[in-house]
Amino acid sequence: MKKMVFFTTLMISMLAFVTSANAVGSEYTPVPRSEDTVTVMISSLENKNGSLYLQGDQIEWYEGAEADQKFLEHETDIGDMTHAPDGYYIVNDQEKLENFEIDPNAQVLMQLYDHDGTYEGVDVKWNEEVSLTKFLAIYQNNNLLDVSTFPFHLTIKDHKVVKIVQQYIP
């Protein structure tokens, strides 16, 4: 019982630390929309015939006033709410998995992941560049934080993903 109370207290403390990180320093900047950028929830990463592929479900990611507008358009039983909770809103009208080939030299930018296997090491570092190899290891390591629950913005050029940016969720 004492271990469970300790673990629960530790998890609540960690959650408070992680969620407050966005407010400190306020270095967060939204990923700009462009014709060559899509946002997905990644379902798998795998090597096929010497190439790395990402399978994901394309979503629409909204922030700020635009999120509030989409929230009000899509939600029916919201009571007195007039804003999207936490300042963002995701629309996924059509769940469909798509395959995206990843360029071996793709740039990967992470916001939040398990840096060292400790709760203290799960912290926000805005747009921290990691190698594609390290990204694969981060994605597979869900011991303290499962990054597969975060949306990712993919920049696609010549039919290959050339940039992957983790979307921070407060």
Backbone as JSON, one array per atom type, in Angstrom:
{
  "sequence": "MKKMVFFTTLMISMLAFVTSANAVGSEYTPVPRSEDTVTVMISSLENKNGSLYLQGDQIEWYEGAEADQKFLEHETDIGDMTHAPDGYYIVNDQEKLENFEIDPNAQVLMQLYDHDGTYEGVDVKWNEEVSLTKFLAIYQNNNLLDVSTFPFHLTIKDHKVVKIVQQYIP",
  "N": [[0.82, -1.19, 0.0], [1.94, 1.25, 0.82], [3.85, 1.56, -1.17], [2.23, 1.94, -3.4], [0.95, 4.37, -2.79], [3.2, 6.04, -2.71], [4.08, 5.75, -5.39], [1.84, 6.79, -6.77], [1.84, 9.44, -5.79], [4.32, 10.26, -6.78], [3.84, 10.08, -9.55], [1.82, 12.02, -9.88], [3.23, 14.3, -9.13], [5.18, 14.32, -11.16], [3.54, 14.68, -13.41], [2.52, 17.23, -12.87], [4.88, 18.71, -13.05], [5.63, 18.25, -15.75], [3.4, 19.26, -17.19], [3.49, 21.92, -16.46], [5.72, 22.86, -17.67], [5.37, 24.0, -20.19], [4.48, 26.57, -19.7], [6.62, 27.87, -18.52], [9.17, 29.88, -19.62], [8.01, 29.88, -22.12], [8.57, 29.05, -24.83], [7.32, 27.72, -26.8], [6.27, 27.25, -30.1], [3.84, 27.12, -32.6], [3.69, 24.6, -35.17], [4.08, 25.62, -38.41], [1.51, 25.59, -40.89], [1.55, 24.07, -44.09], [1.53, 23.3, -47.62], [3.0, 21.01, -47.97], [3.0, 19.69, -45.56], [1.69, 17.37, -43.26], [-0.36, 16.19, -40.57], [-0.18, 13.56, -38.29], [-1.26, 10.67, -36.4], [0.88, 8.38, -35.32], [0.92, 4.96, -36.08], [2.59, 2.83, -36.55], [6.06, 2.03, -37.12], [8.24, 0.8, -39.48], [10.74, -1.23, -41.1], [10.97, -1.9, -44.52], [12.03, -3.68, -47.2], [14.57, -2.41, -47.09], [13.92, 0.25, -46.67], [12.59, 2.77, -44.5], [9.4, 2.96, -43.13], [6.55, 4.82, -42.12], [3.49, 4.33, -40.63], [0.46, 5.94, -40.45], [-2.39, 7.75, -39.14], [-4.0, 10.32, -40.6], [-4.67, 13.47, -39.23], [-6.46, 16.48, -38.24], [-5.06, 19.27, -36.81], [-5.65, 21.77, -34.48], [-5.2, 25.0, -32.96], [-5.59, 27.51, -30.38], [-7.81, 30.22, -31.2], [-8.85, 29.1, -33.51], [-9.0, 26.42, -32.77], [-10.94, 26.62, -30.79], [-13.16, 27.34, -32.36], [-13.47, 25.05, -34.04], [-13.93, 23.15, -32.06], [-16.42, 23.99, -31.03], [-17.95, 23.6, -33.32], [-17.86, 20.81, -33.67], [-18.51, 19.5, -31.26], [-21.31, 18.51, -29.32], [-22.58, 18.17, -26.83], [-21.7, 20.09, -24.65], [-22.3, 21.78, -22.62], [-21.74, 24.71, -20.79], [-19.35, 25.3, -21.93], [-17.08, 27.21, -23.88], [-14.7, 27.19, -25.1], [-12.0, 25.3, -26.52], [-10.76, 22.66, -24.6], [-7.65, 23.01, -22.94], [-6.61, 24.49, -25.05], [-6.24, 23.35, -27.58], [-7.42, 21.35, -30.38], [-8.4, 18.35, -31.9], [-9.32, 17.01, -34.98], [-10.63, 14.19, -36.46], [-12.09, 13.03, -38.81], [-12.11, 10.93, -40.59], [-10.93, 7.88, -40.1], [-8.12, 6.48, -41.25], [-5.47, 4.55, -42.18], [-2.33, 5.43, -43.48], [0.6, 4.94, -45.49], [3.87, 6.2, -45.21], [6.91, 6.87, -46.65], [10.06, 7.26, -45.13], [12.64, 9.51, -45.47], [16.06, 8.64, -45.3], [17.69, 10.62, -44.24], [16.07, 12.25, -42.77], [14.99, 14.98, -40.77], [14.43, 15.12, -37.3], [12.45, 16.44, -34.77], [11.93, 16.73, -31.41], [9.77, 17.28, -28.57], [9.12, 16.36, -26.03], [10.2, 13.65, -24.18], [11.41, 10.53, -22.8], [14.42, 11.01, -21.55], [16.45, 9.71, -20.09], [15.58, 7.46, -18.64], [14.6, 8.11, -16.16], [12.17, 9.73, -14.03], [12.71, 12.4, -13.72], [14.07, 12.88, -16.03], [12.2, 13.04, -17.99], [11.39, 15.52, -19.63], [10.54, 18.75, -21.02], [12.06, 19.88, -23.9], [12.3, 22.15, -26.14], [11.86, 21.55, -29.55], [14.02, 19.73, -29.84], [16.58, 18.35, -31.58], [16.94, 15.1, -32.79], [18.55, 12.09, -33.88], [17.4, 9.97, -36.56], [17.66, 7.3, -35.91], [17.77, 7.46, -33.1], [15.22, 8.49, -32.65], [13.64, 6.28, -33.38], [14.3, 4.53, -31.31], [13.33, 6.03, -29.12], [10.63, 6.06, -29.74], [9.96, 3.38, -29.44], [10.38, 2.99, -26.75], [8.36, 2.91, -24.17], [8.25, 3.02, -21.43], [8.21, 5.08, -19.4], [7.0, 7.26, -20.65], [4.81, 7.35, -23.3], [5.39, 8.09, -26.44], [3.93, 7.61, -28.69], [1.4, 8.48, -28.33], [1.26, 11.08, -29.01], [0.59, 13.6, -31.49], [2.23, 13.94, -34.69], [3.9, 16.13, -36.89], [4.46, 15.91, -40.27], [6.74, 16.65, -42.79], [6.7, 16.52, -46.21], [8.51, 15.77, -49.06], [9.11, 15.17, -52.44], [7.7, 12.74, -52.26], [8.59, 11.59, -49.91], [9.08, 11.5, -46.36], [10.66, 14.15, -44.94], [10.97, 15.58, -42.68], [10.15, 15.33, -39.27], [8.11, 16.32, -36.71], [7.42, 16.36, -33.37], [4.33, 17.02, -31.84], [3.7, 19.02, -29.13], [1.63, 18.37, -26.35], [-0.26, 19.93, -23.98]],
  "CA": [[0.0, 0.0, 0.0], [2.83, 2.41, 0.87], [4.48, 1.7, -2.49], [1.23, 2.47, -4.31], [0.8, 5.79, -2.44], [4.42, 6.7, -3.16], [4.07, 5.77, -6.85], [0.8, 7.74, -7.18], [2.35, 10.78, -5.48], [5.39, 10.53, -7.73], [3.24, 10.3, -10.87], [1.13, 13.32, -9.85], [4.29, 15.32, -9.13], [5.77, 14.35, -12.48], [2.56, 15.27, -14.3], [2.5, 18.67, -12.59], [6.12, 19.26, -13.6], [5.6, 18.19, -17.2], [2.4, 20.16, -17.75], [3.84, 23.32, -16.2], [6.9, 23.22, -18.46], [4.98, 24.83, -21.32], [4.32, 27.95, -19.27], [7.91, 28.43, -18.15], [9.99, 30.2, -20.78], [7.08, 30.08, -23.23], [9.31, 28.94, -26.09], [6.53, 26.93, -27.73], [5.75, 27.9, -31.3], [3.12, 26.14, -33.41], [4.28, 24.19, -36.45], [3.31, 26.3, -39.46], [0.87, 24.75, -41.91], [1.99, 24.28, -45.47], [1.01, 22.29, -48.54], [3.78, 19.78, -47.89], [3.0, 19.19, -44.19], [0.49, 16.7, -42.76], [-0.26, 15.81, -39.16], [-0.64, 12.18, -38.15], [-1.04, 9.86, -35.22], [1.67, 7.25, -35.83], [0.5, 3.65, -35.57], [3.74, 1.93, -36.58], [7.28, 2.35, -37.87], [8.86, -0.47, -39.83], [11.62, -1.34, -42.26], [10.5, -2.76, -45.61], [12.92, -3.66, -48.36], [15.65, -1.46, -46.91], [13.43, 1.6, -46.43], [11.81, 2.93, -43.28], [8.06, 3.47, -43.38], [5.71, 5.22, -41.01], [2.07, 4.19, -40.91], [-0.22, 6.87, -39.57], [-3.73, 8.22, -39.42], [-3.93, 11.76, -40.77], [-5.62, 14.23, -38.41], [-6.38, 17.93, -38.35], [-4.63, 19.82, -35.53], [-6.0, 23.18, -34.36], [-4.81, 25.65, -31.72], [-6.1, 28.86, -30.14], [-9.17, 30.58, -31.62], [-9.27, 28.11, -34.5], [-9.38, 25.23, -32.0], [-12.23, 26.93, -30.16], [-14.17, 27.3, -33.4], [-13.67, 23.64, -34.42], [-14.51, 22.49, -30.9], [-17.84, 24.33, -30.98], [-18.59, 23.0, -34.49], [-17.9, 19.35, -33.61], [-19.02, 18.96, -30.0], [-22.71, 18.86, -29.15], [-22.99, 18.16, -25.42], [-20.58, 20.73, -23.97], [-22.76, 22.66, -21.54], [-21.36, 26.12, -20.86], [-17.99, 25.46, -22.48], [-16.98, 28.04, -25.08], [-13.34, 27.08, -25.61], [-11.42, 23.96, -26.54], [-9.94, 22.41, -23.4], [-6.2, 23.04, -23.09], [-6.18, 25.33, -26.15], [-6.06, 22.65, -28.86], [-8.51, 20.46, -30.74], [-8.05, 17.42, -32.97], [-10.43, 16.48, -35.78], [-10.28, 12.99, -37.21], [-13.38, 12.61, -39.38], [-11.96, 9.7, -41.35], [-9.79, 7.1, -39.64], [-7.57, 5.74, -42.38], [-4.02, 4.45, -42.08], [-1.57, 5.67, -44.7], [2.02, 4.65, -45.37], [4.75, 7.29, -45.61], [8.32, 6.49, -46.64], [10.89, 8.25, -44.45], [13.97, 9.73, -46.03], [17.06, 8.26, -44.29], [18.28, 11.83, -43.67], [14.99, 13.09, -42.24], [15.22, 15.72, -39.52], [13.43, 14.8, -36.28], [12.43, 17.4, -33.67], [11.1, 16.25, -30.3], [9.46, 18.25, -27.52], [9.01, 15.71, -24.73], [10.4, 12.21, -24.19], [12.22, 9.98, -21.73], [15.83, 11.21, -21.92], [17.44, 8.88, -19.39], [14.99, 6.39, -17.85], [14.16, 8.61, -14.85], [11.06, 10.68, -14.14], [13.3, 13.73, -13.89], [14.55, 12.97, -17.41], [11.06, 13.25, -18.89], [11.16, 16.95, -19.56], [10.36, 19.45, -22.28], [13.17, 20.59, -24.54], [11.63, 22.54, -27.38], [12.47, 21.26, -30.85], [15.31, 19.06, -29.67], [16.86, 17.5, -32.74], [17.49, 13.77, -32.52], [18.75, 11.33, -35.11], [16.32, 9.06, -36.9], [17.9, 6.1, -35.11], [17.36, 7.75, -31.73], [13.76, 8.6, -32.68], [13.08, 4.92, -33.37], [14.48, 4.02, -29.93], [12.4, 6.79, -28.28], [9.27, 5.62, -30.08], [9.77, 2.02, -28.9], [10.51, 3.01, -25.29], [7.16, 3.51, -23.56], [8.28, 2.71, -20.0], [7.79, 6.23, -18.6], [6.18, 8.14, -21.48], [4.53, 6.74, -24.6], [5.32, 9.19, -27.41], [2.99, 7.28, -29.75], [0.13, 9.15, -28.04], [1.39, 12.46, -29.47], [0.58, 13.81, -32.94], [3.48, 14.33, -35.32], [3.78, 16.86, -38.14], [5.39, 15.36, -41.26], [6.98, 17.44, -44.0], [6.91, 15.55, -47.29], [9.07, 16.29, -50.3], [9.4, 14.09, -53.39], [7.02, 11.53, -51.78], [9.26, 11.04, -48.73], [9.07, 12.34, -45.17], [11.99, 14.75, -44.74], [11.0, 16.2, -41.36], [9.16, 14.83, -38.32], [8.08, 17.21, -35.54], [6.46, 15.95, -32.35], [3.47, 18.08, -31.34], [3.56, 19.03, -27.68], [0.27, 18.44, -25.84], [-0.2, 20.34, -22.58]],
  "C": [[0.87, 1.26, 0.0], [3.49, 2.65, -0.48], [3.51, 2.32, -3.47], [1.02, 3.97, -4.05], [2.0, 6.57, -2.92], [4.42, 6.85, -4.68], [3.05, 6.79, -7.36], [1.25, 9.17, -6.94], [3.43, 11.18, -6.47], [4.82, 10.85, -9.11], [2.54, 11.66, -10.93], [2.15, 14.45, -9.87], [4.91, 15.46, -10.5], [4.83, 15.02, -13.48], [2.49, 16.78, -14.11], [3.72, 19.35, -13.18], [6.06, 19.34, -15.12], [4.61, 19.19, -17.77], [2.72, 21.62, -17.48], [5.02, 23.78, -17.05], [6.56, 24.13, -19.62], [4.9, 26.29, -20.92], [5.65, 28.63, -18.97], [8.73, 28.66, -19.41], [9.18, 30.46, -22.02], [7.79, 30.07, -24.59], [8.53, 28.16, -27.14], [6.1, 27.79, -28.91], [5.05, 26.83, -32.13], [3.87, 25.81, -34.7], [3.44, 24.84, -37.55], [2.71, 25.3, -40.45], [1.45, 25.09, -43.27], [1.43, 23.14, -46.32], [1.76, 20.96, -48.41], [3.86, 19.21, -46.47], [1.65, 18.57, -43.85], [0.73, 16.34, -41.3], [-0.88, 14.44, -39.0], [-0.48, 11.69, -36.71], [-0.34, 8.61, -35.77], [1.14, 5.95, -35.22], [1.64, 2.65, -35.61], [4.88, 2.53, -37.4], [7.92, 1.02, -38.21], [9.74, -0.37, -41.07], [11.01, -2.31, -43.26], [11.45, -2.6, -46.77], [14.0, -2.59, -48.27], [15.23, -0.02, -46.71], [12.59, 1.62, -45.17], [10.47, 3.57, -43.63], [7.35, 3.78, -42.07], [4.28, 5.0, -41.47], [1.34, 5.08, -39.93], [-1.6, 7.24, -40.07], [-3.69, 9.74, -39.46], [-5.05, 12.43, -39.96], [-5.52, 15.7, -38.76], [-6.11, 18.47, -36.95], [-4.94, 21.31, -35.52], [-5.58, 23.71, -33.0], [-5.49, 27.01, -31.62], [-7.53, 29.05, -30.59], [-9.71, 29.58, -32.65], [-9.7, 26.81, -33.83], [-10.74, 25.43, -31.34], [-13.37, 26.81, -31.17], [-14.49, 25.85, -33.8], [-14.32, 22.86, -33.3], [-16.02, 22.73, -30.86], [-18.61, 23.73, -32.16], [-18.82, 21.5, -34.32], [-18.53, 18.76, -32.35], [-20.45, 19.43, -29.77], [-23.13, 18.98, -27.69], [-21.88, 18.75, -24.56], [-21.0, 21.68, -22.86], [-22.38, 24.1, -21.78], [-19.99, 26.36, -21.49], [-18.02, 26.28, -23.77], [-15.6, 27.96, -25.73], [-12.9, 25.62, -25.62], [-10.58, 23.76, -25.28], [-8.45, 22.41, -23.76], [-5.71, 23.79, -24.33], [-5.9, 24.63, -27.47], [-7.26, 21.75, -29.11], [-8.07, 19.63, -31.94], [-9.32, 16.95, -33.66], [-9.9, 15.28, -36.55], [-11.58, 12.4, -37.76], [-13.29, 11.28, -40.12], [-10.72, 8.96, -40.85], [-9.32, 6.2, -40.78], [-6.05, 5.73, -42.24], [-3.38, 4.62, -43.45], [-0.11, 5.34, -44.44], [2.82, 5.83, -45.94], [6.19, 6.77, -45.55], [9.12, 7.62, -46.01], [12.25, 8.32, -45.11], [15.0, 9.38, -44.96], [17.75, 9.45, -43.62], [17.24, 12.77, -43.08], [15.4, 13.74, -40.93], [14.09, 15.37, -38.56], [13.57, 15.79, -35.13], [11.44, 16.92, -32.62], [10.9, 17.37, -29.29], [9.58, 17.6, -26.13], [9.22, 14.21, -24.91], [11.28, 11.82, -23.0], [13.7, 10.06, -22.14], [16.77, 10.18, -21.3], [16.85, 7.78, -18.51], [14.57, 6.81, -16.45], [13.0, 9.57, -15.06], [11.58, 12.1, -14.34], [13.75, 13.95, -15.34], [13.44, 13.09, -18.44], [10.71, 14.73, -18.8], [11.09, 17.55, -20.96], [11.66, 20.13, -22.68], [12.67, 20.91, -25.94], [12.48, 22.25, -28.61], [13.87, 20.67, -30.74], [15.53, 18.11, -30.84], [17.49, 16.2, -32.28], [17.66, 13.05, -33.86], [17.55, 10.44, -35.35], [16.44, 7.77, -36.1], [17.44, 6.3, -33.67], [15.83, 7.88, -31.65], [13.11, 7.22, -32.63], [13.19, 4.31, -31.98], [13.51, 4.72, -28.97], [10.99, 6.27, -28.49], [8.96, 4.24, -29.47], [9.82, 1.97, -27.38], [9.29, 3.7, -24.67], [7.09, 3.21, -22.06], [7.76, 3.86, -19.15], [6.84, 7.16, -19.35], [6.03, 7.5, -22.86], [4.35, 7.84, -25.63], [4.38, 8.86, -28.58], [1.62, 7.92, -29.51], [0.14, 10.62, -28.48], [1.2, 12.52, -30.98], [1.97, 14.2, -33.42], [3.18, 15.03, -36.63], [4.87, 16.33, -39.08], [5.51, 16.32, -42.43], [7.39, 16.46, -45.08], [7.41, 16.28, -48.53], [9.45, 15.1, -51.17], [8.9, 12.74, -52.85], [7.71, 10.86, -50.6], [9.16, 12.03, -47.57], [10.49, 12.84, -44.93], [12.12, 15.42, -43.38], [9.84, 15.66, -40.53], [9.24, 15.72, -37.08], [7.01, 16.71, -34.58], [5.65, 17.18, -31.92], [3.36, 17.96, -29.84], [2.08, 19.13, -27.33], [0.36, 18.8, -24.37], [-0.97, 19.39, -21.67]]
}
